[in-house]
Coordinates of C-alpha atoms in Angstrom, one line a residue:
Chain W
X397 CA -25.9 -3.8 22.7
X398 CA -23.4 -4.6 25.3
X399 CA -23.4 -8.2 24.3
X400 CA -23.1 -7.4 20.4
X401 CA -19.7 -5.6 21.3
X402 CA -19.0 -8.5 23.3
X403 CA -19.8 -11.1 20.9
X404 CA -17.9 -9.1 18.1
X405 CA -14.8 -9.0 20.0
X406 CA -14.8 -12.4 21.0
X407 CA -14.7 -13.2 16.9
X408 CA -11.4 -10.8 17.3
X409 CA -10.0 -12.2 19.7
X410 CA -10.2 -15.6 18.1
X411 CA -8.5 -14.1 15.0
X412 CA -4.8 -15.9 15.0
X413 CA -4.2 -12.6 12.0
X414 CA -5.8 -9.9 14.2
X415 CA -2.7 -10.9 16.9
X416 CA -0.1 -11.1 14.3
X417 CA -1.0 -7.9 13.0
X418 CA -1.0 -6.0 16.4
X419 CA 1.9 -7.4 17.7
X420 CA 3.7 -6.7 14.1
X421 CA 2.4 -3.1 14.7
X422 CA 3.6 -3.0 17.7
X423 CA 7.5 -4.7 17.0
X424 CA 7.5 -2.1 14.0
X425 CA 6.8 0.9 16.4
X426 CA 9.6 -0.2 18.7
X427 CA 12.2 -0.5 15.4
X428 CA 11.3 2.1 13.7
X429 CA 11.2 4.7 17.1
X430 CA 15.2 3.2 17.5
X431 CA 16.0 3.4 14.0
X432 CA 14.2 6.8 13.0
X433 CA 16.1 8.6 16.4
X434 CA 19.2 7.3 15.9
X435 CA 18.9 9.5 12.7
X436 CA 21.9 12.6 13.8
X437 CA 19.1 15.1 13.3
X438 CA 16.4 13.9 16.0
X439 CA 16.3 15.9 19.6
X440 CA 12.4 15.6 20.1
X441 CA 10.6 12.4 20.8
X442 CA 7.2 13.2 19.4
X443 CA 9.2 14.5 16.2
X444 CA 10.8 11.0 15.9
X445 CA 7.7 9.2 16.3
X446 CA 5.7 12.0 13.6
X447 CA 8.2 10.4 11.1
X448 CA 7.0 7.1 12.0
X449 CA 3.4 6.9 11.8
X450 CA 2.6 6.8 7.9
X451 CA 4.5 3.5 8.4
X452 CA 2.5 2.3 11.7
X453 CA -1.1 3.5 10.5
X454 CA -0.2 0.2 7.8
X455 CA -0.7 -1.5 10.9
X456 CA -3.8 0.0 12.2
X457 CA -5.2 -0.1 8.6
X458 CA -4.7 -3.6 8.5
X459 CA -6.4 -4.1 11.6
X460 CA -9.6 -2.2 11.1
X461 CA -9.8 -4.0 7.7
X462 CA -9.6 -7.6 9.2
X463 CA -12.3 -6.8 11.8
X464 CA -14.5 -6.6 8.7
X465 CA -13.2 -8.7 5.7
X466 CA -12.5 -12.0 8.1
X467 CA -16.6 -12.0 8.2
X468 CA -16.6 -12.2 4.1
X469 CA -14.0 -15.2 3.9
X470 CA -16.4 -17.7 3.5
X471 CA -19.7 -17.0 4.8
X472 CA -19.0 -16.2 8.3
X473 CA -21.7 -13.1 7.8
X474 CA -24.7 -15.5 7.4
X475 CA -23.9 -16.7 10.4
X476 CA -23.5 -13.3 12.3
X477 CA -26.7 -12.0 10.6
X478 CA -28.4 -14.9 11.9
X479 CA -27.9 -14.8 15.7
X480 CA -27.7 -10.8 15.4
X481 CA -30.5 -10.2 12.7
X482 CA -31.0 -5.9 13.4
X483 CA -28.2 -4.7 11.2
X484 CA -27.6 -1.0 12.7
X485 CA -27.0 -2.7 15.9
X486 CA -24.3 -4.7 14.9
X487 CA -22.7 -2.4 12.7
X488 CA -21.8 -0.5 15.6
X489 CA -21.3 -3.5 17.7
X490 CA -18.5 -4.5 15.2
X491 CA -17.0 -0.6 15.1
X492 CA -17.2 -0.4 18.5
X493 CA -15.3 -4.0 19.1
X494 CA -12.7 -3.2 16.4
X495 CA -12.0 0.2 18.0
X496 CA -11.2 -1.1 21.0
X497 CA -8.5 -3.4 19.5
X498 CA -7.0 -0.9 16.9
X499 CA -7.1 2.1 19.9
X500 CA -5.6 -0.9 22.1
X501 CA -3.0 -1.5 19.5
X502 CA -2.5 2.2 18.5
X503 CA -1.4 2.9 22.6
X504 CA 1.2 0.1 23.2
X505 CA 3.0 1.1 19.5
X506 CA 3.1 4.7 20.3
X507 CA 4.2 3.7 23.9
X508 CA 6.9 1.2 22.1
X509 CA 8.1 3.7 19.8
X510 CA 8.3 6.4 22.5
X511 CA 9.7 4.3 24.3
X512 CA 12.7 2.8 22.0
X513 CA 12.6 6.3 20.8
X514 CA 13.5 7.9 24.1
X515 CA 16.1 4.9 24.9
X516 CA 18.2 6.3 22.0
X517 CA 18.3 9.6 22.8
X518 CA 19.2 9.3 26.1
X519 CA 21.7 6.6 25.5
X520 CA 23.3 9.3 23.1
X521 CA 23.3 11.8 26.3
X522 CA 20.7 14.2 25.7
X523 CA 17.6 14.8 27.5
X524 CA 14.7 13.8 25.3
X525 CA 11.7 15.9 26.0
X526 CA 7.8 14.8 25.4
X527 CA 4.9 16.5 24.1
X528 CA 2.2 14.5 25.6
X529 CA -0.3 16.2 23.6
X530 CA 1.5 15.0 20.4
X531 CA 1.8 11.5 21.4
X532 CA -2.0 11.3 22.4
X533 CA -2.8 12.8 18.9
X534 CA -0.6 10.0 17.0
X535 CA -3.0 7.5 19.4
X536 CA -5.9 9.3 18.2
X537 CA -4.8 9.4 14.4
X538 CA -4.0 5.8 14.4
X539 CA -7.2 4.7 15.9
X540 CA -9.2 7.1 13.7
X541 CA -7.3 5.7 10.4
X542 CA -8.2 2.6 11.4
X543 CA -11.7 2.9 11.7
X544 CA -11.8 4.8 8.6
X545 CA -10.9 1.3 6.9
X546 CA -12.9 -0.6 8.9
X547 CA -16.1 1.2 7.4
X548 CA -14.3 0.9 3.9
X549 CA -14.4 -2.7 4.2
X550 CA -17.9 -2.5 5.3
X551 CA -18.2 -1.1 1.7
X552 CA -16.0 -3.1 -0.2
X553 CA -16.6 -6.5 1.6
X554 CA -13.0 -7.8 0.4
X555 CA -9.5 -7.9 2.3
X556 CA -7.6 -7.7 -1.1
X557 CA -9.5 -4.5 -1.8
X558 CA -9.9 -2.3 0.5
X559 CA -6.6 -3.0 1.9
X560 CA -5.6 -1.8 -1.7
X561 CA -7.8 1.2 -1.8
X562 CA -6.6 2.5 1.9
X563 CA -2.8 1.6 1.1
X564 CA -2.7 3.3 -2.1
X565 CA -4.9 6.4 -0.9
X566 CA -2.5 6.7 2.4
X567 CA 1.0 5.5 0.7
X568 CA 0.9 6.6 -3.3
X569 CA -2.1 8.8 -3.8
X570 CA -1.7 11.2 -0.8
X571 CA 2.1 11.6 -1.0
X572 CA 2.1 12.4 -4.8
X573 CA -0.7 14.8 -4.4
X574 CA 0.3 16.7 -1.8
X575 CA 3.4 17.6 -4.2
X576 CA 0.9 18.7 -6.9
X577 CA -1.6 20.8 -5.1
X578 CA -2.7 22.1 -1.9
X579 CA -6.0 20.5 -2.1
X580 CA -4.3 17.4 -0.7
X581 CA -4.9 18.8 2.6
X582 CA -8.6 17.5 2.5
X583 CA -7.6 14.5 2.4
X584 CA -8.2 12.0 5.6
X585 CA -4.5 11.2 6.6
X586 CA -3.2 14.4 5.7
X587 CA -6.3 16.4 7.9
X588 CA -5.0 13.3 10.5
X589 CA -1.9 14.1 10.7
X590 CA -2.6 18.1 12.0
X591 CA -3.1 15.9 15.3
X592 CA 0.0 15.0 15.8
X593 CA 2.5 17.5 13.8
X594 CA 3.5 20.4 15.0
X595 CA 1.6 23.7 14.5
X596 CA 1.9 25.4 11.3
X597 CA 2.0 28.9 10.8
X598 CA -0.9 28.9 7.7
X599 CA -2.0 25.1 7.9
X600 CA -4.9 23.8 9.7
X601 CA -4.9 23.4 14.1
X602 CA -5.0 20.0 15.4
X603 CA -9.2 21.1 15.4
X604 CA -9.7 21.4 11.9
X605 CA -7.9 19.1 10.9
X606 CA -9.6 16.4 13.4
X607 CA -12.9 17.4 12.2
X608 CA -12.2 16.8 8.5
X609 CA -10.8 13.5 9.7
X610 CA -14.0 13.0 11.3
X611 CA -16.4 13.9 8.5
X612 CA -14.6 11.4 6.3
X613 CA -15.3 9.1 8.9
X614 CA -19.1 9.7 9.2
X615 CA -18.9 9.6 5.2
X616 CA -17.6 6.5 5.2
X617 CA -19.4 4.9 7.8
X618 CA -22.8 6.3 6.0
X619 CA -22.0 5.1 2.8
X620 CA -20.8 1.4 4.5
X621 CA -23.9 1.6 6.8
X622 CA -26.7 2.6 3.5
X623 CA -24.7 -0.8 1.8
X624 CA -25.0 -3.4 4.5
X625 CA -28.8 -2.2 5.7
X626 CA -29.2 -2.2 1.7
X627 CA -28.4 -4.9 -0.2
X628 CA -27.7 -9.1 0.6
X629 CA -24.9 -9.6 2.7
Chain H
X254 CA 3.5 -28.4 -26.0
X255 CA 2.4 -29.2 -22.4
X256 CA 4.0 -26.0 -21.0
X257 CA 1.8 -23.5 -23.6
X258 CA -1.2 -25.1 -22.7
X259 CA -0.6 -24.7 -18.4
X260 CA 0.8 -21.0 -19.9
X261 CA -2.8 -20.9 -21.7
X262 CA -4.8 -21.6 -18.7
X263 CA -2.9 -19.8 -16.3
X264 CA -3.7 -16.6 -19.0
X265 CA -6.9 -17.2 -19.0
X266 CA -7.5 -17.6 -15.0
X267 CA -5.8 -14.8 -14.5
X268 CA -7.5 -12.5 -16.9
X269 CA -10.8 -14.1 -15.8
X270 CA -10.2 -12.8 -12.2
X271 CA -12.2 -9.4 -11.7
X272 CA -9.2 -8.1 -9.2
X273 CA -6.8 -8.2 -12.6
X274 CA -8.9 -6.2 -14.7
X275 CA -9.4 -3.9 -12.0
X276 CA -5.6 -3.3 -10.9
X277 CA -4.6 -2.8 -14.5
X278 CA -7.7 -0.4 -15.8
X279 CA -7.5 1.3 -12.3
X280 CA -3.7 1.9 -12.5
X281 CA -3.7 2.9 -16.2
X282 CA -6.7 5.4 -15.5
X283 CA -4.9 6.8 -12.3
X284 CA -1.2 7.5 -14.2
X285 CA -2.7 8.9 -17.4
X286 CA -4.8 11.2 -15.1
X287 CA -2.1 11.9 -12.8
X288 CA 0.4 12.7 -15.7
X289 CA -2.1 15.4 -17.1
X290 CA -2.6 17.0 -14.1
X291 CA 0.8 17.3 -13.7
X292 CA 1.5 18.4 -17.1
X293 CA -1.3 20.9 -16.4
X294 CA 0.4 22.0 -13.8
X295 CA 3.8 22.5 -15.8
X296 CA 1.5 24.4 -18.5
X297 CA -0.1 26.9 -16.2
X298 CA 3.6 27.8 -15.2
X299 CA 4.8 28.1 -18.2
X300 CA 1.9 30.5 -19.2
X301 CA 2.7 32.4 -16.3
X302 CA 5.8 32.5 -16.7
X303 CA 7.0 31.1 -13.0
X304 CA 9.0 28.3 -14.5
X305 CA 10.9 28.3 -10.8
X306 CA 7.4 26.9 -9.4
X307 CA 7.8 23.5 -11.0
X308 CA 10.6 21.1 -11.0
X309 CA 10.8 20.4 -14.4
X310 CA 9.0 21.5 -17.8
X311 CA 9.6 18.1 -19.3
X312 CA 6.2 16.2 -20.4
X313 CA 8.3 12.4 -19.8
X314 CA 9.1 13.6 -16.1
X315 CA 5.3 14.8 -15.7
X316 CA 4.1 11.3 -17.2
X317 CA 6.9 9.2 -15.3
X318 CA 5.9 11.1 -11.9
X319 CA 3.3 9.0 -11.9
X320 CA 5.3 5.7 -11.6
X321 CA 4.0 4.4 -8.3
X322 CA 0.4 4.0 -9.2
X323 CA 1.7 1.8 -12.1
X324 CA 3.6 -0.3 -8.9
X325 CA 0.5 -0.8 -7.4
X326 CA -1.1 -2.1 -10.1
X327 CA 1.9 -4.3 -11.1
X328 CA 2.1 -5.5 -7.1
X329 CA -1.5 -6.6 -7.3
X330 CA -1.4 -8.4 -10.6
X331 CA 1.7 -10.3 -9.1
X332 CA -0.2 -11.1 -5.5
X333 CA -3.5 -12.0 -7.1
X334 CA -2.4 -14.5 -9.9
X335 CA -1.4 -17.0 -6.7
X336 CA -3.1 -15.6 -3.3
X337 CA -6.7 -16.3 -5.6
X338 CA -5.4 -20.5 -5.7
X339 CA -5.3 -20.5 -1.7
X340 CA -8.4 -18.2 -1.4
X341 CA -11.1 -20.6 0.3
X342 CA -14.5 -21.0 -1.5
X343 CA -17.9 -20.9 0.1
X344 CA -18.8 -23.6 2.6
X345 CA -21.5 -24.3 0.5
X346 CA -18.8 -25.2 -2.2
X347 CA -17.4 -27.6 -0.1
X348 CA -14.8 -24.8 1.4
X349 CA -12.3 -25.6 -1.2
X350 CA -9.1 -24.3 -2.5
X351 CA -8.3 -23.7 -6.4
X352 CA -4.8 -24.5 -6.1
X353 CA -5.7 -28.5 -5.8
X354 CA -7.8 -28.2 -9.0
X355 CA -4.8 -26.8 -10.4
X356 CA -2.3 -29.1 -9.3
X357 CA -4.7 -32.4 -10.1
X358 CA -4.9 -31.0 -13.6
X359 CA -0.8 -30.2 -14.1
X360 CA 1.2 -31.7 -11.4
X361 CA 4.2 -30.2 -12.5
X362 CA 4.5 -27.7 -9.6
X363 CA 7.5 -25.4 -11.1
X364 CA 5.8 -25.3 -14.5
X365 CA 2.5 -24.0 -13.0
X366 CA 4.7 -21.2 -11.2
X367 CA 6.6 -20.2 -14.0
X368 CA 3.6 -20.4 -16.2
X369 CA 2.2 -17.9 -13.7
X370 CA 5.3 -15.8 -13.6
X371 CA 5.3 -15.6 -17.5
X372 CA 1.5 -15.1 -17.3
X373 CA 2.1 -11.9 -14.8
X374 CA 5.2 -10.7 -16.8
X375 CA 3.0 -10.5 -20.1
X376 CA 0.0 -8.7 -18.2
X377 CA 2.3 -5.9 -17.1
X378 CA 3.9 -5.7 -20.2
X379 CA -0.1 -5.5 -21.7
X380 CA -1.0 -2.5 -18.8
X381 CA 2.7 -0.7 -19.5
X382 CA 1.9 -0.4 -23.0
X383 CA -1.1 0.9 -22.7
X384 CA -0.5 3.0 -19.5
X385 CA 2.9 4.5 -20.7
X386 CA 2.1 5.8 -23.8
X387 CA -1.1 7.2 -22.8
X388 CA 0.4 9.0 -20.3
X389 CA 3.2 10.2 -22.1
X390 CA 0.8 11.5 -25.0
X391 CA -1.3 13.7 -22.7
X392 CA 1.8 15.2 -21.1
X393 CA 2.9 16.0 -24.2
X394 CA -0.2 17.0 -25.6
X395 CA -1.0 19.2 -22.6
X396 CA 2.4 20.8 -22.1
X397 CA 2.8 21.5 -26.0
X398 CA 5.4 22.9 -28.2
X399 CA 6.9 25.1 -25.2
X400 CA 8.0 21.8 -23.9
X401 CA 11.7 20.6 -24.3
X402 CA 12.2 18.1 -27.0
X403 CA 13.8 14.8 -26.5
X404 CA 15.0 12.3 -28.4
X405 CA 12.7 9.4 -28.9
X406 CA 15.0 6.7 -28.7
X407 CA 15.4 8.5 -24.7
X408 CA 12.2 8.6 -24.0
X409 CA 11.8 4.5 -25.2
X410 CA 14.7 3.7 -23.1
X411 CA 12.9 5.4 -19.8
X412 CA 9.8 3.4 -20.4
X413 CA 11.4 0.7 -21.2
X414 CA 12.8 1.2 -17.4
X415 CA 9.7 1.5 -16.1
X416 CA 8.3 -1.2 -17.5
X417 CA 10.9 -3.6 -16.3
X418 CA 10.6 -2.2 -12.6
X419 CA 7.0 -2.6 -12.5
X420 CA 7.4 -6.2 -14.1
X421 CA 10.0 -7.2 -11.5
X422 CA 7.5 -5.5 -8.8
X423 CA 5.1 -8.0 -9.7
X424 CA 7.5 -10.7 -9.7
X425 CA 8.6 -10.0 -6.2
X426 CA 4.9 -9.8 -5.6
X427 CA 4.6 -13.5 -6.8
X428 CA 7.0 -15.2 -5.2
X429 CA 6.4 -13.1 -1.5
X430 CA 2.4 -13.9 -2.0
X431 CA 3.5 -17.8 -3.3
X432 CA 5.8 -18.4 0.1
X433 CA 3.3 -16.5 2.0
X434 CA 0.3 -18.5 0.3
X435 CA -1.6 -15.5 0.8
X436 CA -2.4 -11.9 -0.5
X437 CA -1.7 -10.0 2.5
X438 CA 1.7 -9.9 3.2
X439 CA 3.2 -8.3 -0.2
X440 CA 0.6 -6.4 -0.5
X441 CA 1.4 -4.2 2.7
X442 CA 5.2 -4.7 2.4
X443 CA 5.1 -4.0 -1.3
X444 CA 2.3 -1.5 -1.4
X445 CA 4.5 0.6 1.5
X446 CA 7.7 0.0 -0.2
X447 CA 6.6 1.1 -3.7
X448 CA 5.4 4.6 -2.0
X449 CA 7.0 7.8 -1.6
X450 CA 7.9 7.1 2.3
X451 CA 9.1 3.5 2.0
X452 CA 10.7 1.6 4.7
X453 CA 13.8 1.1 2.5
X454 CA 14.3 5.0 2.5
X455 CA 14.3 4.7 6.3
X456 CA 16.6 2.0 6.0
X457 CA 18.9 4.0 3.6
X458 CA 19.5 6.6 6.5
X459 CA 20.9 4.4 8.6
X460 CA 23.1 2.3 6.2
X461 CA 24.1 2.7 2.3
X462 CA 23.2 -1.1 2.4
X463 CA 19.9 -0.2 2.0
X464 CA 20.2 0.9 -1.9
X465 CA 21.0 -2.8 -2.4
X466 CA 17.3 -4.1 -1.2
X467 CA 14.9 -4.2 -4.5
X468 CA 12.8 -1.3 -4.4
X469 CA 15.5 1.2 -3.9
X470 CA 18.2 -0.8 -6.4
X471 CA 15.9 -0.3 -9.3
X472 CA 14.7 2.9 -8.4
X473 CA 16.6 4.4 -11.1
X474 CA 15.0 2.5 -13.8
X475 CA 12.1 5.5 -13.7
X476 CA 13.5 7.8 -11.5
X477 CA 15.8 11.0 -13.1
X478 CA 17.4 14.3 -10.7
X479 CA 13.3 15.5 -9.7
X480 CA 13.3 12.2 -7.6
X481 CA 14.5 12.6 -3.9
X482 CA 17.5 10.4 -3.0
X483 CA 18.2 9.1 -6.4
X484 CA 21.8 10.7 -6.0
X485 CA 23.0 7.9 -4.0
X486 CA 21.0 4.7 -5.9
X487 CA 22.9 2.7 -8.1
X488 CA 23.0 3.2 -11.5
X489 CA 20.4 2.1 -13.4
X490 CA 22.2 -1.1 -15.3
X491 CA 23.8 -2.5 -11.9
X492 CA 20.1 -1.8 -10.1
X493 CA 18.0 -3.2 -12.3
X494 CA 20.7 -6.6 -12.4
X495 CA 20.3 -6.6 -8.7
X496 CA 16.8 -6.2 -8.5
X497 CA 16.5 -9.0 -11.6
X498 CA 19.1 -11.3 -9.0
X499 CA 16.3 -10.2 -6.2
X500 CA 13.1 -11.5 -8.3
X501 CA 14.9 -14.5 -9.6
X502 CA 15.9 -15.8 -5.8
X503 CA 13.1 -15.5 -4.6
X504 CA 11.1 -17.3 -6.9
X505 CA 13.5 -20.0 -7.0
X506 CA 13.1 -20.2 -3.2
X507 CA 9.3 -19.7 -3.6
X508 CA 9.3 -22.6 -6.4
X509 CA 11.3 -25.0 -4.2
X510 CA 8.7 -24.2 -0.8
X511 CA 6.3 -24.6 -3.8
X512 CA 7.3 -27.8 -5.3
X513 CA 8.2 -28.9 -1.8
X514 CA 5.8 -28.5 1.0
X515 CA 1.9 -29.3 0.8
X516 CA -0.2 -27.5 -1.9

């Protein structure tokens, strides 16, 4: 197993897109912690950086989706299958390998952003204060979004896709429901984004709203998991 | 004569490709359904009798509301009518591209890309007429006579907006996707811009600048008072001219990289 994860990460790491997106991930965190608390309003750091993170989990999203389509771009999955033949194993070789890079990249951009973040407000003379616990949940959130796409590509098998699908579900879909109905909530970035908002009086704890997050994970992973054991690569 | 037949077989590829079909029959599917439920959600205040609940009883605001999941579809038609000629076959195919097929049978580089921005043009135009009326007719079905009349010459002029912001979408799909000569850079600009939370409406906090970069100068096209920060766009005819000027640059920079550098 150990040398699945290895194997799989070496194919990241090999990835010229897989750096570009991470280090765009990254630059965008920076920029967007400076621009979003140079805003008049912002006092808080992990305030500035909540209003940043529907545009960083692009980023992340991107990530867990390359992990998987790169495989489908030409036949690079006949290969894969052929020196790694036992399916389940490296289906969790490859989530386990992507994680590591979109978990890596989700920790340097919240740590940019903080960071760039925190350099305005002090530059502007006030004392920025941190809530750690925040700032680990945006880590958390990121990573988890981006695993979430990585089993939707399993699915889907295209970059074009489910890059679509997990834009328009995060971006368009989720933003115009949640003015609609309340139902919204269910949905996997808005139950996400309990981890790193601050509590609401009547809205799900950071708990609940991880574990939905995490049941639309296992659903996802299932249904990506039934598919690849299922049918011809 | 030799343009209509590289307009022809652009057409065809492009309707041939499954992602086309998809993009348009999803977006149409997803706006009409949208635009009922908010029209159901306008009815069951107006039954109630809570009209302050909902931000407006009109059934063109409940099918216009649904605006951005036209944009997506328009993006995609725009990104997938080029990023499918650099998309590399099977190695068992030889591991070739489609844009050399193309270009061995009509060399004329800036007559294939304006065949394919005519070809993208008329499928949004197809998937707006179809989308927009649709969704228009089940608000207004929905909603019913409580609704607020409005003139229908109004109410063509609003689609007629949307239509050309989705069409220009797709054209600043094209020519981002042609430079790029790949999918995957409009789509996540465009696909984050054309959303409720777009980087332009960050932008636009810092400097007024902002309401001149594409998304936000045309936003007014669709968008009437219910829209946040439409106050401060421009107005609809200076806008959509700027966002026009912004398509047309850049696919007269994306046909010169095009007509220029190796296929």
């Amino acid at each position: 197993m150990r040398r699945v994860v290895a194997a799989e990460a070496v194919k990241l790491r090999g990835l010229p897109a897989i750096w570009a997106t991470a280090g765009g991930t990254v630059a965008a965190g920076a920029v967007l912690g400076a621009a979003t608390a140079s805003h008049p309003g912002a006092a808080e750091v992990a305030d500035v950086l909540g209003a940043t993170v529907p545009f960083l989990q692009v980023g992340t999203i991107l990530l867990g989706v390359l992990a998987v389509a790169t495989e489908y771009s030409g036949r690079q999955i006949a290969v894969t299958l052929v020196a790694m033949p036992r399916r389940l194993p490296l289906l969790c070789g490859k989530a386990a390998a992507g994680l590591l890079f979109v978990a890596a990249t989700a920790t340097l951009t919240v740590a940019a952003a903080g960071g760039a973040a925190w350099a305005v407000l002090a530059r502007r003379g006030e004392a920025p204060e941190a809530d750690w616990w925040r700032l680990a949940g945006m880590v958390a959130y990121l990573s988890l979004i981006g695993l979430v796409a990585l089993a939707a590509t399993v699915l889907l098998r295209s970059l074009v896709a489910s890059l679509v699908v997990m834009e328009a579900l995060v971006l368009i879909v989720s933003p115009l429901l949640a003015t609609a109905t309340e139902h919204a909530r269910w949905l996997p970035d808005r139950a996400g984004a309990r981890l790193y908002l601050p509590a609401v009086e009547g809205a799900w704890g950071w708990e609940a709203g991880g574990a939905v997050l995490a049941g639309w994970i296992v659903v996802a992973a299932a249904a990506g998991a039934v598919a690849f054991l299922a049918r011809d690569a | 004569m030799r343009f209509a037949r590289i307009l022809h077989a652009e057409l065809r590829k492009a309707l041939t490709l499954p992602a086309t079909l998809v993009a348009a029959g999803t977006s149409v599917a997803a706006s009409v359904a949208l635009a009922a439920y908010n029209a159901g959600g306008v009815r069951a205040a107006i039954d109630s009798g809570r009209l302050d609940t909902v931000g407006y009883t009109s059934p063109v605001e409940a099918a216009l509301s649904a605006t951005p999941l036209g944009t997506v579809g328009a993006v995609i038609l725009g990104v997938v009518a080029i990023s499918s000629e650099y998309a590399v076959n099977s190695t068992d195919a030889g591991g070739g591209r489609q844009v050399a097929a193309t270009l061995a049978a009509a060399p004329g580089r800036v007559a294939v890309l304006g065949a394919k921005a005519i070809t993208v043009v008329l499928l949004v135009a197809a998937m707006a007429a179809v989308a927009l009326p649709a969704s228009l007719a089940t608000a207004r079905h929905i909603i019913g006579s409580e609704a607020p009349a409005e003139p229908v010459g109004t109410i063509a002029l609003r689609a007629a907006g949307v239509a050309l912001y989705w069409a220009l979408t797709a054209l600043l799909a094209l020519g981002i996707a042609t430079l790029a000569r790949s999918g995957t850079l409009p789509l996540v600009v465009l696909i984050a811009n054309s959303s409720v939370v777009s980087f332009s409406f960050l932008l636009s906090n810092l400097t007024p600048l902002a309401y001149y970069l594409p998304d936000l100068a045309g936003m007014r096209l669709f968008a009437q008072e219910s829209w946040a920060m439409v106050d401060d766009a421009l107005d609809p005819v200076t806008g959509g001219l700027v966002m026009g000027a912004w398509a047309l640059g850049l696919l007269v920079v994306a046909g010169f990289a095009f007509a220029r550098r190796d296929a």
